[in-house]
Structure formats: structure tokens, C-alpha cells
Amino acid sequence: MAEQKERTFIAIKPDGVQRGIIGEVIKRFETKGFKLVAMKMQHASEDLLTQHYLDLKDRPFFPTLMKYMSSGPVVAMVWEGKGVVKTGRVMLGETNPADSKPGTIRGDFCIDVSKNIIHGSDSVENDELVHYTSCAASWLY
Ligand code: UDP
Ligand code: MG
């Protein structure tokens, strides 16, 4: 049971929002069978972004990344399901869209690493979010 409650943080970046890819991303996670447990549109502050990308602060692309992520609102979501962290990363594709296979989100909808439209966690996150039982659960597990 606990494994079905694994959660990942997925965010559609400002370019994905502006280019109208929100619905496509939601559709892919939803039709896969994962469960949406939280969603919020937010213009991320510099403090939040610095915290979010703390491990990248010494990389040469960090200032460009901050500017990009501050350029408009993002759609932050939490998705739940068995193996959702790993499977979510597979659905996103590689960090560089040029290395992403067709059929992945980055492989299908973007070209450049500096505008790769979506974020996905690479580890299991702790949360204090709503829990509910989906009526589809018994058809998926
Ligand atoms: N990024 C970039 N240039 C690079 C590597 C990364 O602009 O050479 C940006 C890109 O938006 C990426 C984000 O920094 O999604 C975070 O990098 P990370 O290595 O964590 O990749 P991710 O986990 O997003 O695939
Ligand atoms: Mg990362």
C-alpha cells in the first residue's frame, strides 16, 4: 500500500506555461494512471528558486537558469503513484531535449537545454499534502 503513495514534484516551467503545454503534461501523467494530489500556479520568488536549485548554484548556467525560471508563472504539481519519481523522470526525458527520445515530454515539445519546459524531482519528497483514495486505485493496482 505505502508504495502506491510515493509522490513527486513536477513543475511546468515558464516556457511550458507560455507555450500552452500545461494540458499535455497533465494528460500524460493522468492517463498513465498517476494521481494529482496538488496543483498551484505561482510566480516563483528568487528565494524559492535559489533554495530549489541550491545544488546548481556554482554552475555557469545558474544566473541564466534563475532568469528563465523567474520569467513568468510556473505550474507546480504533486503526482502520486507506485514508482512515480523514477517513471516521472522517464516521462520527462533527459535534461537536454537533444538527448531525449521522441515520446518523452522534452523529446516531443522542446529543443534547447536552457528552455526544457518541465521540472521533475529525482528523489522521493516528504510532504504535508492531502491524501485521498482515487476510485481508479483498484483498477490500477
Ligand atoms: N540547465 C541548463 N543548462 C545545463 C544544465 C541544466 O540550463 O547545462 C537547467 C535546465 O533547465 C535543467 C535545470 O538547469 O532542467 C536543472 O538541472 P538538472 O541537472 O537538475 O536537470 P533536471 O533534473 O531538470 O533534468
Ligand atoms: Mg534536477
PDB file of N, CA and C in Angstrom, residues 8-114:
ATOM      1  N   THR A   8       5.891  12.754  -6.230  1.00  0.00           N
ATOM      2  CA  THR A   8       6.943  13.527  -6.885  1.00  0.00           C
ATOM      3  C   THR A   8       6.462  14.930  -7.185  1.00  0.00           C
ATOM      4  N   PHE A   9       7.423  15.854  -7.180  1.00  0.00           N
ATOM      5  CA  PHE A   9       7.138  17.245  -7.515  1.00  0.00           C
ATOM      6  C   PHE A   9       7.438  17.466  -8.997  1.00  0.00           C
ATOM      7  N   ILE A  10       6.422  17.865  -9.727  1.00  0.00           N
ATOM      8  CA  ILE A  10       6.554  18.163 -11.155  1.00  0.00           C
ATOM      9  C   ILE A  10       6.176  19.627 -11.351  1.00  0.00           C
ATOM     10  N   ALA A  11       6.962  20.373 -12.112  1.00  0.00           N
ATOM     11  CA  ALA A  11       6.606  21.773 -12.371  1.00  0.00           C
ATOM     12  C   ALA A  11       6.759  22.101 -13.846  1.00  0.00           C
ATOM     13  N   ILE A  12       5.722  22.715 -14.403  1.00  0.00           N
ATOM     14  CA  ILE A  12       5.805  23.208 -15.775  1.00  0.00           C
ATOM     15  C   ILE A  12       6.450  24.588 -15.705  1.00  0.00           C
ATOM     16  N   LYS A  13       7.563  24.738 -16.387  1.00  0.00           N
ATOM     17  CA  LYS A  13       8.367  25.959 -16.316  1.00  0.00           C
ATOM     18  C   LYS A  13       7.702  27.089 -17.128  1.00  0.00           C
ATOM     19  N   PRO A  14       8.180  28.333 -16.970  1.00  0.00           N
ATOM     20  CA  PRO A  14       7.512  29.468 -17.634  1.00  0.00           C
ATOM     21  C   PRO A  14       7.329  29.304 -19.146  1.00  0.00           C
ATOM     22  N   ASP A  15       8.289  28.682 -19.827  1.00  0.00           N
ATOM     23  CA  ASP A  15       8.136  28.485 -21.280  1.00  0.00           C
ATOM     24  C   ASP A  15       7.028  27.472 -21.595  1.00  0.00           C
ATOM     25  N   GLY A  16       6.900  26.453 -20.763  1.00  0.00           N
ATOM     26  CA  GLY A  16       5.840  25.455 -20.955  1.00  0.00           C
ATOM     27  C   GLY A  16       4.463  26.068 -20.745  1.00  0.00           C
ATOM     28  N   VAL A  17       4.376  26.982 -19.752  1.00  0.00           N
ATOM     29  CA  VAL A  17       3.109  27.684 -19.493  1.00  0.00           C
ATOM     30  C   VAL A  17       2.773  28.575 -20.695  1.00  0.00           C
ATOM     31  N   GLN A  18       3.748  29.388 -21.118  1.00  0.00           N
ATOM     32  CA  GLN A  18       3.500  30.333 -22.223  1.00  0.00           C
ATOM     33  C   GLN A  18       3.186  29.609 -23.526  1.00  0.00           C
ATOM     34  N   ARG A  19       3.773  28.447 -23.740  1.00  0.00           N
ATOM     35  CA  ARG A  19       3.582  27.726 -24.997  1.00  0.00           C
ATOM     36  C   ARG A  19       2.365  26.786 -24.966  1.00  0.00           C
ATOM     37  N   GLY A  20       1.649  26.784 -23.867  1.00  0.00           N
ATOM     38  CA  GLY A  20       0.385  26.030 -23.819  1.00  0.00           C
ATOM     39  C   GLY A  20       0.546  24.528 -23.690  1.00  0.00           C
ATOM     40  N   ILE A  21       1.537  24.118 -22.890  1.00  0.00           N
ATOM     41  CA  ILE A  21       1.815  22.686 -22.770  1.00  0.00           C
ATOM     42  C   ILE A  21       1.303  22.106 -21.435  1.00  0.00           C
ATOM     43  N   ILE A  22       0.636  22.956 -20.640  1.00  0.00           N
ATOM     44  CA  ILE A  22       0.132  22.508 -19.327  1.00  0.00           C
ATOM     45  C   ILE A  22      -0.789  21.290 -19.481  1.00  0.00           C
ATOM     46  N   GLY A  23      -1.760  21.412 -20.360  1.00  0.00           N
ATOM     47  CA  GLY A  23      -2.755  20.340 -20.533  1.00  0.00           C
ATOM     48  C   GLY A  23      -2.126  19.039 -20.996  1.00  0.00           C
ATOM     49  N   GLU A  24      -1.168  19.139 -21.897  1.00  0.00           N
ATOM     50  CA  GLU A  24      -0.486  17.958 -22.437  1.00  0.00           C
ATOM     51  C   GLU A  24       0.259  17.201 -21.327  1.00  0.00           C
ATOM     52  N   VAL A  25       0.923  17.958 -20.453  1.00  0.00           N
ATOM     53  CA  VAL A  25       1.665  17.331 -19.351  1.00  0.00           C
ATOM     54  C   VAL A  25       0.704  16.644 -18.386  1.00  0.00           C
ATOM     55  N   ILE A  26      -0.350  17.367 -18.022  1.00  0.00           N
ATOM     56  CA  ILE A  26      -1.334  16.790 -17.102  1.00  0.00           C
ATOM     57  C   ILE A  26      -1.943  15.539 -17.723  1.00  0.00           C
ATOM     58  N   LYS A  27      -2.270  15.616 -19.003  1.00  0.00           N
ATOM     59  CA  LYS A  27      -2.880  14.481 -19.704  1.00  0.00           C
ATOM     60  C   LYS A  27      -1.992  13.241 -19.639  1.00  0.00           C
ATOM     61  N   ARG A  28      -0.692  13.430 -19.858  1.00  0.00           N
ATOM     62  CA  ARG A  28       0.222  12.277 -19.871  1.00  0.00           C
ATOM     63  C   ARG A  28       0.309  11.606 -18.503  1.00  0.00           C
ATOM     64  N   PHE A  29       0.432  12.419 -17.436  1.00  0.00           N
ATOM     65  CA  PHE A  29       0.531  11.843 -16.093  1.00  0.00           C
ATOM     66  C   PHE A  29      -0.803  11.201 -15.678  1.00  0.00           C
ATOM     67  N   GLU A  30      -1.902  11.865 -16.071  1.00  0.00           N
ATOM     68  CA  GLU A  30      -3.224  11.386 -15.686  1.00  0.00           C
ATOM     69  C   GLU A  30      -3.564  10.083 -16.404  1.00  0.00           C
ATOM     70  N   THR A  31      -3.325  10.030 -17.715  1.00  0.00           N
ATOM     71  CA  THR A  31      -3.690   8.823 -18.461  1.00  0.00           C
ATOM     72  C   THR A  31      -2.746   7.660 -18.163  1.00  0.00           C
ATOM     73  N   LYS A  32      -1.522   7.981 -17.709  1.00  0.00           N
ATOM     74  CA  LYS A  32      -0.619   6.919 -17.250  1.00  0.00           C
ATOM     75  C   LYS A  32      -1.218   6.182 -16.059  1.00  0.00           C
ATOM     76  N   GLY A  33      -1.975   6.925 -15.249  1.00  0.00           N
ATOM     77  CA  GLY A  33      -2.610   6.331 -14.077  1.00  0.00           C
ATOM     78  C   GLY A  33      -2.217   7.014 -12.779  1.00  0.00           C
ATOM     79  N   PHE A  34      -1.283   7.980 -12.862  1.00  0.00           N
ATOM     80  CA  PHE A  34      -0.880   8.676 -11.638  1.00  0.00           C
ATOM     81  C   PHE A  34      -1.985   9.615 -11.176  1.00  0.00           C
ATOM     82  N   LYS A  35      -1.903   9.948  -9.889  1.00  0.00           N
ATOM     83  CA  LYS A  35      -2.972  10.724  -9.253  1.00  0.00           C
ATOM     84  C   LYS A  35      -2.464  12.117  -8.906  1.00  0.00           C
ATOM     85  N   LEU A  36      -3.201  13.129  -9.334  1.00  0.00           N
ATOM     86  CA  LEU A  36      -2.853  14.516  -9.000  1.00  0.00           C
ATOM     87  C   LEU A  36      -3.303  14.804  -7.584  1.00  0.00           C
ATOM     88  N   VAL A  37      -2.357  15.214  -6.716  1.00  0.00           N
ATOM     89  CA  VAL A  37      -2.745  15.488  -5.331  1.00  0.00           C
ATOM     90  C   VAL A  37      -2.572  16.949  -4.933  1.00  0.00           C
ATOM     91  N   ALA A  38      -1.901  17.745  -5.777  1.00  0.00           N
ATOM     92  CA  ALA A  38      -1.809  19.181  -5.516  1.00  0.00           C
ATOM     93  C   ALA A  38      -1.395  19.890  -6.792  1.00  0.00           C
ATOM     94  N   MET A  39      -1.914  21.106  -6.981  1.00  0.00           N
ATOM     95  CA  MET A  39      -1.531  21.891  -8.150  1.00  0.00           C
ATOM     96  C   MET A  39      -1.706  23.376  -7.839  1.00  0.00           C
ATOM     97  N   LYS A  40      -0.709  24.161  -8.252  1.00  0.00           N
ATOM     98  CA  LYS A  40      -0.764  25.597  -7.976  1.00  0.00           C
ATOM     99  C   LYS A  40       0.002  26.354  -9.041  1.00  0.00           C
ATOM    100  N   MET A  41      -0.582  27.442  -9.559  1.00  0.00           N
ATOM    101  CA  MET A  41       0.170  28.320 -10.448  1.00  0.00           C
ATOM    102  C   MET A  41       0.812  29.398  -9.585  1.00  0.00           C
ATOM    103  N   GLN A  42       2.116  29.626  -9.833  1.00  0.00           N
ATOM    104  CA  GLN A  42       2.850  30.508  -8.936  1.00  0.00           C
ATOM    105  C   GLN A  42       3.992  31.180  -9.683  1.00  0.00           C
ATOM    106  N   HIS A  43       4.199  32.459  -9.414  1.00  0.00           N
ATOM    107  CA  HIS A  43       5.380  33.139  -9.939  1.00  0.00           C
ATOM    108  C   HIS A  43       6.462  32.988  -8.866  1.00  0.00           C
ATOM    109  N   ALA A  44       7.426  32.125  -9.100  1.00  0.00           N
ATOM    110  CA  ALA A  44       8.386  31.757  -8.057  1.00  0.00           C
ATOM    111  C   ALA A  44       9.310  32.921  -7.697  1.00  0.00           C
ATOM    112  N   SER A  45       9.535  33.124  -6.405  1.00  0.00           N
ATOM    113  CA  SER A  45      10.434  34.183  -5.933  1.00  0.00           C
ATOM    114  C   SER A  45      11.883  33.732  -6.100  1.00  0.00           C
ATOM    115  N   GLU A  46      12.782  34.716  -6.061  1.00  0.00           N
ATOM    116  CA  GLU A  46      14.209  34.411  -6.178  1.00  0.00           C
ATOM    117  C   GLU A  46      14.673  33.510  -5.027  1.00  0.00           C
ATOM    118  N   ASP A  47      14.143  33.766  -3.828  1.00  0.00           N
ATOM    119  CA  ASP A  47      14.486  32.954  -2.654  1.00  0.00           C
ATOM    120  C   ASP A  47      14.091  31.487  -2.861  1.00  0.00           C
ATOM    121  N   LEU A  48      12.873  31.291  -3.327  1.00  0.00           N
ATOM    122  CA  LEU A  48      12.368  29.929  -3.546  1.00  0.00           C
ATOM    123  C   LEU A  48      13.199  29.203  -4.606  1.00  0.00           C
ATOM    124  N   LEU A  49      13.531  29.931  -5.685  1.00  0.00           N
ATOM    125  CA  LEU A  49      14.301  29.314  -6.778  1.00  0.00           C
ATOM    126  C   LEU A  49      15.732  28.994  -6.349  1.00  0.00           C
ATOM    127  N   THR A  50      16.318  29.886  -5.558  1.00  0.00           N
ATOM    128  CA  THR A  50      17.683  29.642  -5.063  1.00  0.00           C
ATOM    129  C   THR A  50      17.705  28.384  -4.200  1.00  0.00           C
ATOM    130  N   GLN A  51      16.686  28.251  -3.365  1.00  0.00           N
ATOM    131  CA  GLN A  51      16.556  27.075  -2.495  1.00  0.00           C
ATOM    132  C   GLN A  51      16.327  25.812  -3.342  1.00  0.00           C
ATOM    133  N   HIS A  52      15.462  25.933  -4.328  1.00  0.00           N
ATOM    134  CA  HIS A  52      15.111  24.802  -5.191  1.00  0.00           C
ATOM    135  C   HIS A  52      16.323  24.296  -5.972  1.00  0.00           C
ATOM    136  N   TYR A  53      17.158  25.215  -6.455  1.00  0.00           N
ATOM    137  CA  TYR A  53      18.312  24.845  -7.285  1.00  0.00           C
ATOM    138  C   TYR A  53      19.642  25.030  -6.531  1.00  0.00           C
ATOM    139  N   LEU A  54      19.617  24.859  -5.217  1.00  0.00           N
ATOM    140  CA  LEU A  54      20.795  25.069  -4.375  1.00  0.00           C
ATOM    141  C   LEU A  54      22.024  24.290  -4.863  1.00  0.00           C
ATOM    142  N   ASP A  55      21.806  23.052  -5.285  1.00  0.00           N
ATOM    143  CA  ASP A  55      22.927  22.199  -5.713  1.00  0.00           C
ATOM    144  C   ASP A  55      23.552  22.676  -7.028  1.00  0.00           C
ATOM    145  N   LEU A  56      22.921  23.625  -7.699  1.00  0.00           N
ATOM    146  CA  LEU A  56      23.442  24.095  -9.001  1.00  0.00           C
ATOM    147  C   LEU A  56      24.029  25.502  -8.920  1.00  0.00           C
ATOM    148  N   LYS A  57      24.084  26.069  -7.696  1.00  0.00           N
ATOM    149  CA  LYS A  57      24.416  27.497  -7.581  1.00  0.00           C
ATOM    150  C   LYS A  57      25.813  27.866  -8.096  1.00  0.00           C
ATOM    151  N   ASP A  58      26.726  26.901  -8.164  1.00  0.00           N
ATOM    152  CA  ASP A  58      28.071  27.199  -8.668  1.00  0.00           C
ATOM    153  C   ASP A  58      28.250  26.878 -10.150  1.00  0.00           C
ATOM    154  N   ARG A  59      27.207  26.420 -10.793  1.00  0.00           N
ATOM    155  CA  ARG A  59      27.310  26.083 -12.213  1.00  0.00           C
ATOM    156  C   ARG A  59      27.241  27.348 -13.069  1.00  0.00           C
ATOM    157  N   PRO A  60      27.940  27.338 -14.220  1.00  0.00           N
ATOM    158  CA  PRO A  60      27.975  28.560 -15.047  1.00  0.00           C
ATOM    159  C   PRO A  60      26.593  29.007 -15.552  1.00  0.00           C
ATOM    160  N   PHE A  61      25.674  28.061 -15.709  1.00  0.00           N
ATOM    161  CA  PHE A  61      24.362  28.419 -16.241  1.00  0.00           C
ATOM    162  C   PHE A  61      23.382  28.904 -15.166  1.00  0.00           C
ATOM    163  N   PHE A  62      23.826  28.949 -13.896  1.00  0.00           N
ATOM    164  CA  PHE A  62      22.902  29.283 -12.808  1.00  0.00           C
ATOM    165  C   PHE A  62      22.196  30.646 -12.980  1.00  0.00           C
ATOM    166  N   PRO A  63      22.934  31.744 -13.303  1.00  0.00           N
ATOM    167  CA  PRO A  63      22.245  33.042 -13.480  1.00  0.00           C
ATOM    168  C   PRO A  63      21.185  33.001 -14.590  1.00  0.00           C
ATOM    169  N   THR A  64      21.508  32.327 -15.692  1.00  0.00           N
ATOM    170  CA  THR A  64      20.546  32.188 -16.798  1.00  0.00           C
ATOM    171  C   THR A  64      19.330  31.377 -16.347  1.00  0.00           C
ATOM    172  N   LEU A  65      19.585  30.341 -15.559  1.00  0.00           N
ATOM    173  CA  LEU A  65      18.511  29.489 -15.044  1.00  0.00           C
ATOM    174  C   LEU A  65      17.566  30.289 -14.131  1.00  0.00           C
ATOM    175  N   MET A  66      18.150  31.134 -13.271  1.00  0.00           N
ATOM    176  CA  MET A  66      17.344  31.967 -12.364  1.00  0.00           C
ATOM    177  C   MET A  66      16.455  32.923 -13.167  1.00  0.00           C
ATOM    178  N   LYS A  67      17.042  33.534 -14.198  1.00  0.00           N
ATOM    179  CA  LYS A  67      16.305  34.500 -15.018  1.00  0.00           C
ATOM    180  C   LYS A  67      15.153  33.790 -15.756  1.00  0.00           C
ATOM    181  N   TYR A  68      15.471  32.643 -16.300  1.00  0.00           N
ATOM    182  CA  TYR A  68      14.483  31.821 -17.017  1.00  0.00           C
ATOM    183  C   TYR A  68      13.317  31.432 -16.108  1.00  0.00           C
ATOM    184  N   MET A  69      13.650  30.916 -14.927  1.00  0.00           N
ATOM    185  CA  MET A  69      12.608  30.414 -14.032  1.00  0.00           C
ATOM    186  C   MET A  69      11.786  31.545 -13.406  1.00  0.00           C
ATOM    187  N   SER A  70      12.355  32.786 -13.430  1.00  0.00           N
ATOM    188  CA  SER A  70      11.638  33.959 -12.896  1.00  0.00           C
ATOM    189  C   SER A  70      10.853  34.683 -13.974  1.00  0.00           C
ATOM    190  N   SER A  71      10.937  34.210 -15.206  1.00  0.00           N
ATOM    191  CA  SER A  71      10.399  34.984 -16.331  1.00  0.00           C
ATOM    192  C   SER A  71       8.871  34.935 -16.443  1.00  0.00           C
ATOM    193  N   GLY A  72       8.221  34.105 -15.638  1.00  0.00           N
ATOM    194  CA  GLY A  72       6.760  34.020 -15.672  1.00  0.00           C
ATOM    195  C   GLY A  72       6.300  32.976 -14.683  1.00  0.00           C
ATOM    196  N   PRO A  73       4.988  32.764 -14.602  1.00  0.00           N
ATOM    197  CA  PRO A  73       4.481  31.776 -13.647  1.00  0.00           C
ATOM    198  C   PRO A  73       4.830  30.340 -14.034  1.00  0.00           C
ATOM    199  N   VAL A  74       4.918  29.502 -13.031  1.00  0.00           N
ATOM    200  CA  VAL A  74       5.102  28.061 -13.233  1.00  0.00           C
ATOM    201  C   VAL A  74       3.851  27.352 -12.707  1.00  0.00           C
ATOM    202  N   VAL A  75       3.624  26.131 -13.165  1.00  0.00           N
ATOM    203  CA  VAL A  75       2.538  25.326 -12.604  1.00  0.00           C
ATOM    204  C   VAL A  75       3.168  24.191 -11.818  1.00  0.00           C
ATOM    205  N   ALA A  76       3.061  24.283 -10.494  1.00  0.00           N
ATOM    206  CA  ALA A  76       3.658  23.297  -9.587  1.00  0.00           C
ATOM    207  C   ALA A  76       2.624  22.229  -9.262  1.00  0.00           C
ATOM    208  N   MET A  77       3.035  20.978  -9.365  1.00  0.00           N
ATOM    209  CA  MET A  77       2.100  19.872  -9.124  1.00  0.00           C
ATOM    210  C   MET A  77       2.764  18.780  -8.298  1.00  0.00           C
ATOM    211  N   VAL A  78       1.949  18.045  -7.577  1.00  0.00           N
ATOM    212  CA  VAL A  78       2.422  16.835  -6.918  1.00  0.00           C
ATOM    213  C   VAL A  78       1.615  15.670  -7.482  1.00  0.00           C
ATOM    214  N   TRP A  79       2.335  14.664  -7.975  1.00  0.00           N
ATOM    215  CA  TRP A  79       1.692  13.463  -8.532  1.00  0.00           C
ATOM    216  C   TRP A  79       2.038  12.264  -7.669  1.00  0.00           C
ATOM    217  N   GLU A  80       1.106  11.347  -7.547  1.00  0.00           N
ATOM    218  CA  GLU A  80       1.266  10.205  -6.638  1.00  0.00           C
ATOM    219  C   GLU A  80       1.048   8.888  -7.369  1.00  0.00           C
ATOM    220  N   GLY A  81       1.823   7.880  -6.991  1.00  0.00           N
ATOM    221  CA  GLY A  81       1.622   6.528  -7.512  1.00  0.00           C
ATOM    222  C   GLY A  81       2.891   5.703  -7.376  1.00  0.00           C
ATOM    223  N   LYS A  82       2.761   4.428  -7.620  1.00  0.00           N
ATOM    224  CA  LYS A  82       3.886   3.493  -7.494  1.00  0.00           C
ATOM    225  C   LYS A  82       5.002   3.876  -8.478  1.00  0.00           C
ATOM    226  N   GLY A  83       6.194   4.105  -7.953  1.00  0.00           N
ATOM    227  CA  GLY A  83       7.362   4.407  -8.786  1.00  0.00           C
ATOM    228  C   GLY A  83       7.291   5.743  -9.510  1.00  0.00           C
ATOM    229  N   VAL A  84       6.467   6.671  -9.000  1.00  0.00           N
ATOM    230  CA  VAL A  84       6.216   7.919  -9.754  1.00  0.00           C
ATOM    231  C   VAL A  84       7.460   8.803  -9.911  1.00  0.00           C
ATOM    232  N   VAL A  85       8.404   8.721  -8.969  1.00  0.00           N
ATOM    233  CA  VAL A  85       9.609   9.544  -9.097  1.00  0.00           C
ATOM    234  C   VAL A  85      10.408   9.090 -10.322  1.00  0.00           C
ATOM    235  N   LYS A  86      10.711   7.811 -10.370  1.00  0.00           N
ATOM    236  CA  LYS A  86      11.519   7.265 -11.471  1.00  0.00           C
ATOM    237  C   LYS A  86      10.754   7.315 -12.800  1.00  0.00           C
ATOM    238  N   THR A  87       9.518   6.867 -12.778  1.00  0.00           N
ATOM    239  CA  THR A  87       8.718   6.867 -14.013  1.00  0.00           C
ATOM    240  C   THR A  87       8.488   8.296 -14.515  1.00  0.00           C
ATOM    241  N   GLY A  88       8.285   9.223 -13.570  1.00  0.00           N
ATOM    242  CA  GLY A  88       8.105  10.631 -13.952  1.00  0.00           C
ATOM    243  C   GLY A  88       9.318  11.150 -14.703  1.00  0.00           C
ATOM    244  N   ARG A  89      10.517  10.806 -14.214  1.00  0.00           N
ATOM    245  CA  ARG A  89      11.755  11.229 -14.896  1.00  0.00           C
ATOM    246  C   ARG A  89      11.842  10.611 -16.295  1.00  0.00           C
ATOM    247  N   VAL A  90      11.426   9.367 -16.416  1.00  0.00           N
ATOM    248  CA  VAL A  90      11.429   8.715 -17.734  1.00  0.00           C
ATOM    249  C   VAL A  90      10.454   9.447 -18.668  1.00  0.00           C
ATOM    250  N   MET A  91       9.291   9.805 -18.158  1.00  0.00           N
ATOM    251  CA  MET A  91       8.293  10.512 -18.971  1.00  0.00           C
ATOM    252  C   MET A  91       8.792  11.898 -19.391  1.00  0.00           C
ATOM    253  N   LEU A  92       9.599  12.547 -18.549  1.00  0.00           N
ATOM    254  CA  LEU A  92      10.156  13.863 -18.883  1.00  0.00           C
ATOM    255  C   LEU A  92      11.202  13.770 -19.989  1.00  0.00           C
ATOM    256  N   GLY A  93      12.041  12.735 -19.952  1.00  0.00           N
ATOM    257  CA  GLY A  93      13.177  12.641 -20.865  1.00  0.00           C
ATOM    258  C   GLY A  93      14.443  13.164 -20.205  1.00  0.00           C
ATOM    259  N   GLU A  94      15.506  13.288 -20.979  1.00  0.00           N
ATOM    260  CA  GLU A  94      16.793  13.739 -20.447  1.00  0.00           C
ATOM    261  C   GLU A  94      16.764  15.256 -20.208  1.00  0.00           C
ATOM    262  N   THR A  95      17.709  15.732 -19.372  1.00  0.00           N
ATOM    263  CA  THR A  95      17.800  17.175 -19.096  1.00  0.00           C
ATOM    264  C   THR A  95      17.919  17.969 -20.396  1.00  0.00           C
ATOM    265  N   ASN A  96      18.764  17.487 -21.305  1.00  0.00           N
ATOM    266  CA  ASN A  96      18.921  18.138 -22.606  1.00  0.00           C
ATOM    267  C   ASN A  96      17.924  17.524 -23.606  1.00  0.00           C
ATOM    268  N   PRO A  97      16.999  18.338 -24.093  1.00  0.00           N
ATOM    269  CA  PRO A  97      15.991  17.805 -25.035  1.00  0.00           C
ATOM    270  C   PRO A  97      16.611  17.106 -26.247  1.00  0.00           C
ATOM    271  N   ALA A  98      17.834  17.515 -26.616  1.00  0.00           N
ATOM    272  CA  ALA A  98      18.508  16.891 -27.759  1.00  0.00           C
ATOM    273  C   ALA A  98      18.825  15.421 -27.502  1.00  0.00           C
ATOM    274  N   ASP A  99      18.940  15.056 -26.225  1.00  0.00           N
ATOM    275  CA  ASP A  99      19.221  13.665 -25.858  1.00  0.00           C
ATOM    276  C   ASP A  99      17.943  12.901 -25.491  1.00  0.00           C
ATOM    277  N   SER A 100      16.800  13.573 -25.534  1.00  0.00           N
ATOM    278  CA  SER A 100      15.526  12.980 -25.110  1.00  0.00           C
ATOM    279  C   SER A 100      14.850  12.267 -26.268  1.00  0.00           C
ATOM    280  N   LYS A 101      14.386  11.073 -26.017  1.00  0.00           N
ATOM    281  CA  LYS A 101      13.737  10.291 -27.080  1.00  0.00           C
ATOM    282  C   LYS A 101      12.350  10.852 -27.420  1.00  0.00           C
ATOM    283  N   PRO A 102      11.938  10.720 -28.685  1.00  0.00           N
ATOM    284  CA  PRO A 102      10.547  11.020 -29.029  1.00  0.00           C
ATOM    285  C   PRO A 102       9.639  10.179 -28.139  1.00  0.00           C
ATOM    286  N   GLY A 103       8.523  10.746 -27.748  1.00  0.00           N
ATOM    287  CA  GLY A 103       7.624  10.036 -26.826  1.00  0.00           C
ATOM    288  C   GLY A 103       7.780  10.538 -25.407  1.00  0.00           C
ATOM    289  N   THR A 104       8.920  11.191 -25.116  1.00  0.00           N
ATOM    290  CA  THR A 104       9.067  11.839 -23.811  1.00  0.00           C
ATOM    291  C   THR A 104       8.607  13.299 -23.954  1.00  0.00           C
ATOM    292  N   ILE A 105       8.317  13.930 -22.825  1.00  0.00           N
ATOM    293  CA  ILE A 105       7.815  15.310 -22.869  1.00  0.00           C
ATOM    294  C   ILE A 105       8.869  16.252 -23.459  1.00  0.00           C
ATOM    295  N   ARG A 106      10.094  16.167 -22.953  1.00  0.00           N
ATOM    296  CA  ARG A 106      11.142  17.041 -23.507  1.00  0.00           C
ATOM    297  C   ARG A 106      11.499  16.636 -24.936  1.00  0.00           C
ATOM    298  N   GLY A 107      11.411  15.348 -25.233  1.00  0.00           N
ATOM    299  CA  GLY A 107      11.702  14.870 -26.579  1.00  0.00           C
ATOM    300  C   GLY A 107      10.675  15.335 -27.602  1.00  0.00           C
ATOM    301  N   ASP A 108       9.452  15.560 -27.150  1.00  0.00           N
ATOM    302  CA  ASP A 108       8.374  15.924 -28.078  1.00  0.00           C
ATOM    303  C   ASP A 108       8.109  17.422 -28.179  1.00  0.00           C
ATOM    304  N   PHE A 109       8.466  18.192 -27.128  1.00  0.00           N
ATOM    305  CA  PHE A 109       7.976  19.575 -27.093  1.00  0.00           C
ATOM    306  C   PHE A 109       9.037  20.653 -26.968  1.00  0.00           C
ATOM    307  N   CYS A 110      10.329  20.304 -26.920  1.00  0.00           N
ATOM    308  CA  CYS A 110      11.320  21.384 -26.803  1.00  0.00           C
ATOM    309  C   CYS A 110      12.651  20.978 -27.426  1.00  0.00           C
ATOM    310  N   ILE A 111      13.546  21.945 -27.559  1.00  0.00           N
ATOM    311  CA  ILE A 111      14.768  21.773 -28.343  1.00  0.00           C
ATOM    312  C   ILE A 111      16.034  22.014 -27.528  1.00  0.00           C
ATOM    313  N   ASP A 112      16.005  23.049 -26.670  1.00  0.00           N
ATOM    314  CA  ASP A 112      17.238  23.538 -26.046  1.00  0.00           C
ATOM    315  C   ASP A 112      17.244  23.293 -24.537  1.00  0.00           C
ATOM    316  N   VAL A 113      18.422  22.947 -23.988  1.00  0.00           N
ATOM    317  CA  VAL A 113      18.545  22.639 -22.547  1.00  0.00           C
ATOM    318  C   VAL A 113      18.157  23.837 -21.668  1.00  0.00           C
ATOM    319  N   SER A 114      18.325  25.043 -22.185  1.00  0.00           N
ATOM    320  CA  SER A 114      18.015  26.242 -21.394  1.00  0.00           C
ATOM    321  C   SER A 114      16.519  26.567 -21.405  1.00  0.00           C
TER     322      SER A 114
END
